[in-house]
Amino acid sequence: MMDNITQQDILSHQWVPSPMWFSFWTSMWGIHADQFSVSKHYIQINEEHWNLFDGIDLRSTAGRILIRDEYLYQYTRLCNLHGSADFLPHGVVLTGSPGVGKSFFAVFGLASQLRDRKTTLFVLADGTVVLFCEAGAFITQKQSSTSITMAPLIRYRGDTPAARFWVFIDASQDFQEPPDDLTNTNAFFPVQCVPPEYSRYKKWIVDGRAAVWIMQPWRMQEFAEG
């Protein structure tokens, strides 16, 4: 299990500590209800972390991410699939119209996992992979091989579907196909949040490695609340 992995093992596989992501990890790992409140319908991201997520304008919302009912619905569906032995594809492509909130959902999903102290990967729009675990937060080195960086995660993964590590992929900008080392193994549960551009997810759809889900547009009531 991931609890047994050491920081030394992580660092020996082309991961490097990231002070800014560690700061984000500290603010989110097992966070208190006043910061992540479904009852209040938002997540609060600290100001020093607003620029960490490429393509997501947290400054315009003062760091608040509105928790849409659609986010809760899709996240519940993902949790059910994550624990299901009957789910054949390795992951999910979550798409929808521009502005529907796909990138914000990726951050919501990440925060949900970190709140529950779950080892999670987040793939930024530029392809950088961030690893969050009990040991802290680490990023892949430039030009690093995903077959090397993912090796310790694959080795320490459990034997059940629910033991798969979540991977949120923010493909909001120029990011193309996710790497095979994340989508072609039972060690990971990748969720690619992507515009409806087939070329960005064609390969792992054709290969039968992902289901495609559509995120529903905003409702007028949500605009009023936001």
C-alpha atoms as a printed R data frame, in Angstrom:
    type eleno elety resid chain resno       x      y       z
1   ATOM     1    CA   MET     A     1   0.000  0.000   0.000
2   ATOM     2    CA   MET     A     2   1.047  3.641  -0.493
3   ATOM     3    CA   ASP     A     3   1.495  4.079   3.266
4   ATOM     4    CA   ASN     A     4   4.657  1.978   2.964
5   ATOM     5    CA   ILE     A     5   6.335  4.070   0.270
6   ATOM     6    CA   THR     A     6   9.188  6.246   1.432
7   ATOM     7    CA   GLN     A     7  10.211  9.732   0.380
8   ATOM     8    CA   GLN     A     8  13.550  8.256  -0.669
9   ATOM     9    CA   ASP     A     9  11.769  5.889  -3.051
10  ATOM    10    CA   ILE     A    10   9.838  8.797  -4.569
11  ATOM    11    CA   LEU     A    11  12.927 10.976  -5.009
12  ATOM    12    CA   SER     A    12  14.904  8.128  -6.573
13  ATOM    13    CA   HIS     A    13  12.353  7.917  -9.412
14  ATOM    14    CA   GLN     A    14  12.786 11.409 -10.906
15  ATOM    15    CA   TRP     A    15  10.409 13.255  -8.575
16  ATOM    16    CA   VAL     A    16  11.522 16.491  -6.909
17  ATOM    17    CA   PRO     A    17  10.019 18.326  -3.911
18  ATOM    18    CA   SER     A    18   8.021 21.439  -4.768
19  ATOM    19    CA   PRO     A    19   7.802 24.110  -2.040
20  ATOM    20    CA   MET     A    20   4.722 25.780  -3.559
21  ATOM    21    CA   TRP     A    21   2.864 22.524  -4.105
22  ATOM    22    CA   PHE     A    22   3.893 21.408  -0.626
23  ATOM    23    CA   SER     A    23   2.296 24.593   0.692
24  ATOM    24    CA   PHE     A    24  -0.889 23.733  -1.223
25  ATOM    25    CA   TRP     A    25  -0.716 20.160   0.111
26  ATOM    26    CA   THR     A    26  -0.420 21.509   3.656
27  ATOM    27    CA   SER     A    27  -3.515 23.660   3.169
28  ATOM    28    CA   MET     A    28  -5.600 20.826   1.703
29  ATOM    29    CA   TRP     A    29  -4.432 17.531   3.245
30  ATOM    30    CA   GLY     A    30  -7.160 16.558   5.710
31  ATOM    31    CA   ILE     A    31  -8.502 20.117   5.570
32  ATOM    32    CA   HIS     A    32 -11.039 21.465   8.016
33  ATOM    33    CA   ALA     A    33 -14.709 21.903   7.200
34  ATOM    34    CA   ASP     A    34 -14.497 25.697   7.217
35  ATOM    35    CA   GLN     A    35 -12.200 25.602   4.173
36  ATOM    36    CA   PHE     A    36 -13.934 22.839   2.248
37  ATOM    37    CA   SER     A    37 -17.634 23.033   2.944
38  ATOM    38    CA   VAL     A    38 -20.223 21.286   0.804
39  ATOM    39    CA   SER     A    39 -22.878 22.882   3.001
40  ATOM    40    CA   LYS     A    40 -21.492 26.315   2.063
41  ATOM    41    CA   HIS     A    41 -21.167 25.228  -1.593
42  ATOM    42    CA   TYR     A    42 -17.570 26.298  -2.146
43  ATOM    43    CA   ILE     A    43 -13.896 25.457  -1.675
44  ATOM    44    CA   GLN     A    44 -11.562 28.247  -0.604
45  ATOM    45    CA   ILE     A    45  -8.101 28.221  -2.215
46  ATOM    46    CA   ASN     A    46  -5.479 30.342  -0.438
47  ATOM    47    CA   GLU     A    47  -4.282 33.376  -2.403
48  ATOM    48    CA   GLU     A    48  -0.658 32.199  -2.602
49  ATOM    49    CA   HIS     A    49  -1.847 29.172  -4.575
50  ATOM    50    CA   TRP     A    50  -4.018 30.911  -7.164
51  ATOM    51    CA   ASN     A    51  -1.332 30.783  -9.858
52  ATOM    52    CA   LEU     A    52  -0.500 27.087  -9.460
53  ATOM    53    CA   PHE     A    53  -3.225 25.886 -11.814
54  ATOM    54    CA   ASP     A    54  -2.637 26.901 -15.444
55  ATOM    55    CA   GLY     A    55  -5.737 28.021 -17.272
56  ATOM    56    CA   ILE     A    56  -7.882 28.436 -14.147
57  ATOM    57    CA   ASP     A    57  -8.620 32.037 -13.196
58  ATOM    58    CA   LEU     A    58  -8.904 31.765  -9.417
59  ATOM    59    CA   ARG     A    59  -8.155 35.464  -9.033
60  ATOM    60    CA   SER     A    60 -11.486 36.375 -10.610
61  ATOM    61    CA   THR     A    61 -13.319 34.321  -7.967
62  ATOM    62    CA   ALA     A    62 -11.135 35.412  -5.012
63  ATOM    63    CA   GLY     A    63  -9.997 31.812  -4.737
64  ATOM    64    CA   ARG     A    64 -13.452 30.348  -4.309
65  ATOM    65    CA   ILE     A    65 -14.585 27.353  -6.335
66  ATOM    66    CA   LEU     A    66 -18.355 27.002  -6.376
67  ATOM    67    CA   ILE     A    67 -19.311 23.379  -5.763
68  ATOM    68    CA   ARG     A    68 -21.928 22.802  -8.423
69  ATOM    69    CA   ASP     A    69 -24.515 20.067  -7.935
70  ATOM    70    CA   GLU     A    70 -23.112 18.727 -11.206
71  ATOM    71    CA   TYR     A    71 -19.678 18.384  -9.562
72  ATOM    72    CA   LEU     A    72 -21.136 16.372  -6.699
73  ATOM    73    CA   TYR     A    73 -23.090 14.194  -9.126
74  ATOM    74    CA   GLN     A    74 -20.110 13.452 -11.371
75  ATOM    75    CA   TYR     A    75 -17.756 12.927  -8.441
76  ATOM    76    CA   THR     A    76 -20.156 10.427  -6.868
77  ATOM    77    CA   ARG     A    77 -20.337  8.553 -10.173
78  ATOM    78    CA   LEU     A    78 -16.547  8.496 -10.356
79  ATOM    79    CA   CYS     A    79 -16.271  7.185  -6.795
80  ATOM    80    CA   ASN     A    80 -18.693  4.390  -7.629
81  ATOM    81    CA   LEU     A    81 -16.708  3.437 -10.734
82  ATOM    82    CA   HIS     A    82 -13.416  3.675  -8.897
83  ATOM    83    CA   GLY     A    83 -14.471  0.956  -6.493
84  ATOM    84    CA   SER     A    84 -16.189 -1.267  -9.046
85  ATOM    85    CA   ALA     A    85 -14.597 -4.496 -10.251
86  ATOM    86    CA   ASP     A    86 -17.111 -4.527 -13.134
87  ATOM    87    CA   PHE     A    87 -15.856 -1.278 -14.701
88  ATOM    88    CA   LEU     A    88 -13.753 -2.363 -17.671
89  ATOM    89    CA   PRO     A    89 -12.237  0.932 -18.980
90  ATOM    90    CA   HIS     A    90  -9.342  2.301 -16.966
91  ATOM    91    CA   GLY     A    91 -10.733  5.817 -16.625
92  ATOM    92    CA   VAL     A    92 -13.118  8.551 -17.710
93  ATOM    93    CA   VAL     A    93 -13.017 11.422 -20.186
94  ATOM    94    CA   LEU     A    94 -15.123 14.227 -18.718
95  ATOM    95    CA   THR     A    95 -15.998 16.792 -21.356
96  ATOM    96    CA   GLY     A    96 -18.598 19.435 -22.101
97  ATOM    97    CA   SER     A    97 -19.158 22.887 -23.537
98  ATOM    98    CA   PRO     A    98 -16.546 25.636 -22.997
99  ATOM    99    CA   GLY     A    99 -17.071 27.385 -19.664
100 ATOM   100    CA   VAL     A   100 -18.984 24.511 -18.097
101 ATOM   101    CA   GLY     A   101 -16.375 24.144 -15.353
102 ATOM   102    CA   LYS     A   102 -14.241 21.148 -16.332
103 ATOM   103    CA   SER     A   103 -10.962 22.546 -14.993
104 ATOM   104    CA   PHE     A   104 -12.636 23.736 -11.803
105 ATOM   105    CA   PHE     A   105 -14.044 20.232 -11.402
106 ATOM   106    CA   ALA     A   106 -10.516 18.813 -11.680
107 ATOM   107    CA   VAL     A   107  -9.416 21.028  -8.773
108 ATOM   108    CA   PHE     A   108 -12.570 20.104  -6.838
109 ATOM   109    CA   GLY     A   109 -11.822 16.409  -7.369
110 ATOM   110    CA   LEU     A   110  -8.215 16.872  -6.290
111 ATOM   111    CA   ALA     A   111  -9.263 18.770  -3.158
112 ATOM   112    CA   SER     A   112 -11.798 16.057  -2.338
113 ATOM   113    CA   GLN     A   113  -9.096 13.395  -2.475
114 ATOM   114    CA   LEU     A   114  -6.613 15.429  -0.445
115 ATOM   115    CA   ARG     A   115  -9.267 16.177   2.158
116 ATOM   116    CA   ASP     A   116  -9.590 12.406   2.613
117 ATOM   117    CA   ARG     A   117  -5.783 11.966   2.694
118 ATOM   118    CA   LYS     A   118  -5.700  9.916  -0.515
119 ATOM   119    CA   THR     A   119  -2.613  9.587  -2.681
120 ATOM   120    CA   THR     A   120  -3.485 11.487  -5.865
121 ATOM   121    CA   LEU     A   121  -1.836 12.671  -9.076
122 ATOM   122    CA   PHE     A   122  -2.677 15.923 -10.861
123 ATOM   123    CA   VAL     A   123  -1.544 16.531 -14.447
124 ATOM   124    CA   LEU     A   124  -1.255 20.227 -15.291
125 ATOM   125    CA   ALA     A   125  -2.059 21.721 -18.676
126 ATOM   126    CA   ASP     A   126   1.664 21.843 -19.546
127 ATOM   127    CA   GLY     A   127   2.068 18.111 -18.850
128 ATOM   128    CA   THR     A   128   3.764 18.451 -15.456
129 ATOM   129    CA   VAL     A   129   2.620 15.751 -13.036
130 ATOM   130    CA   VAL     A   130   2.175 16.561  -9.345
131 ATOM   131    CA   LEU     A   131   2.136 13.749  -6.776
132 ATOM   132    CA   PHE     A   132   0.359 14.219  -3.445
133 ATOM   133    CA   CYS     A   133   0.822 11.595  -0.722
134 ATOM   134    CA   GLU     A   134   1.508 11.233   2.998
135 ATOM   135    CA   ALA     A   135   5.107 12.355   2.392
136 ATOM   136    CA   GLY     A   136   4.059 15.691   0.844
137 ATOM   137    CA   ALA     A   137   3.969 17.050  -2.721
138 ATOM   138    CA   PHE     A   138   6.387 16.308  -5.555
139 ATOM   139    CA   ILE     A   139   6.599 17.154  -9.253
140 ATOM   140    CA   THR     A   140   8.156 15.335 -12.171
141 ATOM   141    CA   GLN     A   141  11.484 16.574 -13.454
142 ATOM   142    CA   LYS     A   142  11.631 18.024 -16.958
143 ATOM   143    CA   GLN     A   143  12.038 15.329 -19.614
144 ATOM   144    CA   SER     A   144  11.378 12.647 -17.011
145 ATOM   145    CA   SER     A   145   9.992  9.315 -18.170
146 ATOM   146    CA   THR     A   146   6.537  8.455 -16.843
147 ATOM   147    CA   SER     A   147   7.493  4.772 -16.906
148 ATOM   148    CA   ILE     A   148  10.157  5.618 -14.308
149 ATOM   149    CA   THR     A   149   8.220  8.149 -12.225
150 ATOM   150    CA   MET     A   150   5.171  5.888 -11.911
151 ATOM   151    CA   ALA     A   151   7.170  2.778 -10.958
152 ATOM   152    CA   PRO     A   152   6.975  3.235  -7.164
153 ATOM   153    CA   LEU     A   153   3.239  3.914  -7.340
154 ATOM   154    CA   ILE     A   154   2.603  0.795  -9.401
155 ATOM   155    CA   ARG     A   155   4.737 -1.260  -7.034
156 ATOM   156    CA   TYR     A   156   2.920 -0.137  -3.878
157 ATOM   157    CA   ARG     A   157  -0.593 -0.246  -5.274
158 ATOM   158    CA   GLY     A   158  -3.101 -2.610  -3.626
159 ATOM   159    CA   ASP     A   159  -4.887 -5.493  -5.337
160 ATOM   160    CA   THR     A   160  -8.446 -4.144  -5.535
161 ATOM   161    CA   PRO     A   161 -10.031 -1.607  -7.925
162 ATOM   162    CA   ALA     A   162 -10.543  0.779  -4.999
163 ATOM   163    CA   ALA     A   163  -6.763  0.785  -4.425
164 ATOM   164    CA   ARG     A   164  -6.129  2.516  -7.759
165 ATOM   165    CA   PHE     A   165  -4.617  5.976  -7.488
166 ATOM   166    CA   TRP     A   166  -6.780  8.815  -8.793
167 ATOM   167    CA   VAL     A   167  -5.272 10.945 -11.571
168 ATOM   168    CA   PHE     A   168  -6.926 14.256 -12.503
169 ATOM   169    CA   ILE     A   169  -5.793 15.532 -15.905
170 ATOM   170    CA   ASP     A   170  -6.516 19.185 -16.685
171 ATOM   171    CA   ALA     A   171  -6.422 19.276 -20.478
172 ATOM   172    CA   SER     A   172  -7.924 22.747 -20.760
173 ATOM   173    CA   GLN     A   173  -5.248 24.288 -22.987
174 ATOM   174    CA   ASP     A   174  -2.771 22.671 -25.401
175 ATOM   175    CA   PHE     A   175  -2.461 19.370 -23.558
176 ATOM   176    CA   GLN     A   176  -3.068 16.462 -25.904
177 ATOM   177    CA   GLU     A   177  -3.314 12.732 -25.183
178 ATOM   178    CA   PRO     A   178  -2.472 11.636 -21.620
179 ATOM   179    CA   PRO     A   179   0.606  9.362 -21.405
180 ATOM   180    CA   ASP     A   180   0.020  5.629 -21.779
181 ATOM   181    CA   ASP     A   181   1.731  4.972 -18.453
182 ATOM   182    CA   LEU     A   182  -1.241  6.655 -16.762
183 ATOM   183    CA   THR     A   183  -4.059  5.257 -18.900
184 ATOM   184    CA   ASN     A   184  -2.887  1.754 -19.733
185 ATOM   185    CA   THR     A   185  -2.420  0.234 -16.291
186 ATOM   186    CA   ASN     A   186  -4.720 -0.943 -13.529
187 ATOM   187    CA   ALA     A   187  -2.676  1.034 -10.998
188 ATOM   188    CA   PHE     A   188  -4.375  4.338 -11.853
189 ATOM   189    CA   PHE     A   189  -7.873  5.770 -12.245
190 ATOM   190    CA   PRO     A   190  -7.406  8.684 -14.688
191 ATOM   191    CA   VAL     A   191 -10.039 11.383 -15.132
192 ATOM   192    CA   GLN     A   192  -9.283 13.634 -18.111
193 ATOM   193    CA   CYS     A   193 -11.150 16.961 -17.935
194 ATOM   194    CA   VAL     A   194 -11.021 18.166 -21.510
195 ATOM   195    CA   PRO     A   195 -12.808 20.342 -24.104
196 ATOM   196    CA   PRO     A   196 -14.910 18.441 -26.661
197 ATOM   197    CA   GLU     A   197 -12.010 18.028 -29.090
198 ATOM   198    CA   TYR     A   198 -11.846 14.378 -30.107
199 ATOM   199    CA   SER     A   199  -8.146 14.488 -31.025
200 ATOM   200    CA   ARG     A   200  -7.255 15.103 -27.365
201 ATOM   201    CA   TYR     A   201  -8.646 11.795 -26.167
202 ATOM   202    CA   LYS     A   202  -9.166  9.728 -29.320
203 ATOM   203    CA   LYS     A   203  -6.437  7.139 -28.717
204 ATOM   204    CA   TRP     A   204  -7.484  5.855 -25.336
205 ATOM   205    CA   ILE     A   205 -11.152  5.985 -26.342
206 ATOM   206    CA   VAL     A   206 -10.502  3.897 -29.461
207 ATOM   207    CA   ASP     A   207  -8.420  1.483 -27.390
208 ATOM   208    CA   GLY     A   208 -11.371  1.012 -25.043
209 ATOM   209    CA   ARG     A   209  -9.553  2.447 -22.032
210 ATOM   210    CA   ALA     A   210 -12.006  5.242 -21.163
211 ATOM   211    CA   ALA     A   211 -15.684  6.033 -20.901
212 ATOM   212    CA   VAL     A   212 -16.887  9.455 -22.089
213 ATOM   213    CA   TRP     A   213 -19.100 11.534 -19.826
214 ATOM   214    CA   ILE     A   214 -20.672 14.913 -20.586
215 ATOM   215    CA   MET     A   215 -20.833 17.635 -17.949
216 ATOM   216    CA   GLN     A   216 -24.132 19.509 -17.960
217 ATOM   217    CA   PRO     A   217 -24.280 23.298 -18.533
218 ATOM   218    CA   TRP     A   218 -24.849 25.810 -15.786
219 ATOM   219    CA   ARG     A   219 -28.409 26.472 -14.666
220 ATOM   220    CA   MET     A   220 -29.754 29.999 -14.183
221 ATOM   221    CA   GLN     A   221 -30.004 29.422 -10.422
222 ATOM   222    CA   GLU     A   222 -26.289 28.594 -10.320
223 ATOM   223    CA   PHE     A   223 -25.424 31.850 -12.074
224 ATOM   224    CA   ALA     A   224 -27.381 33.699  -9.402
225 ATOM   225    CA   GLU     A   225 -25.617 31.817  -6.590
226 ATOM   226    CA   GLY     A   226 -22.153 32.228  -8.158
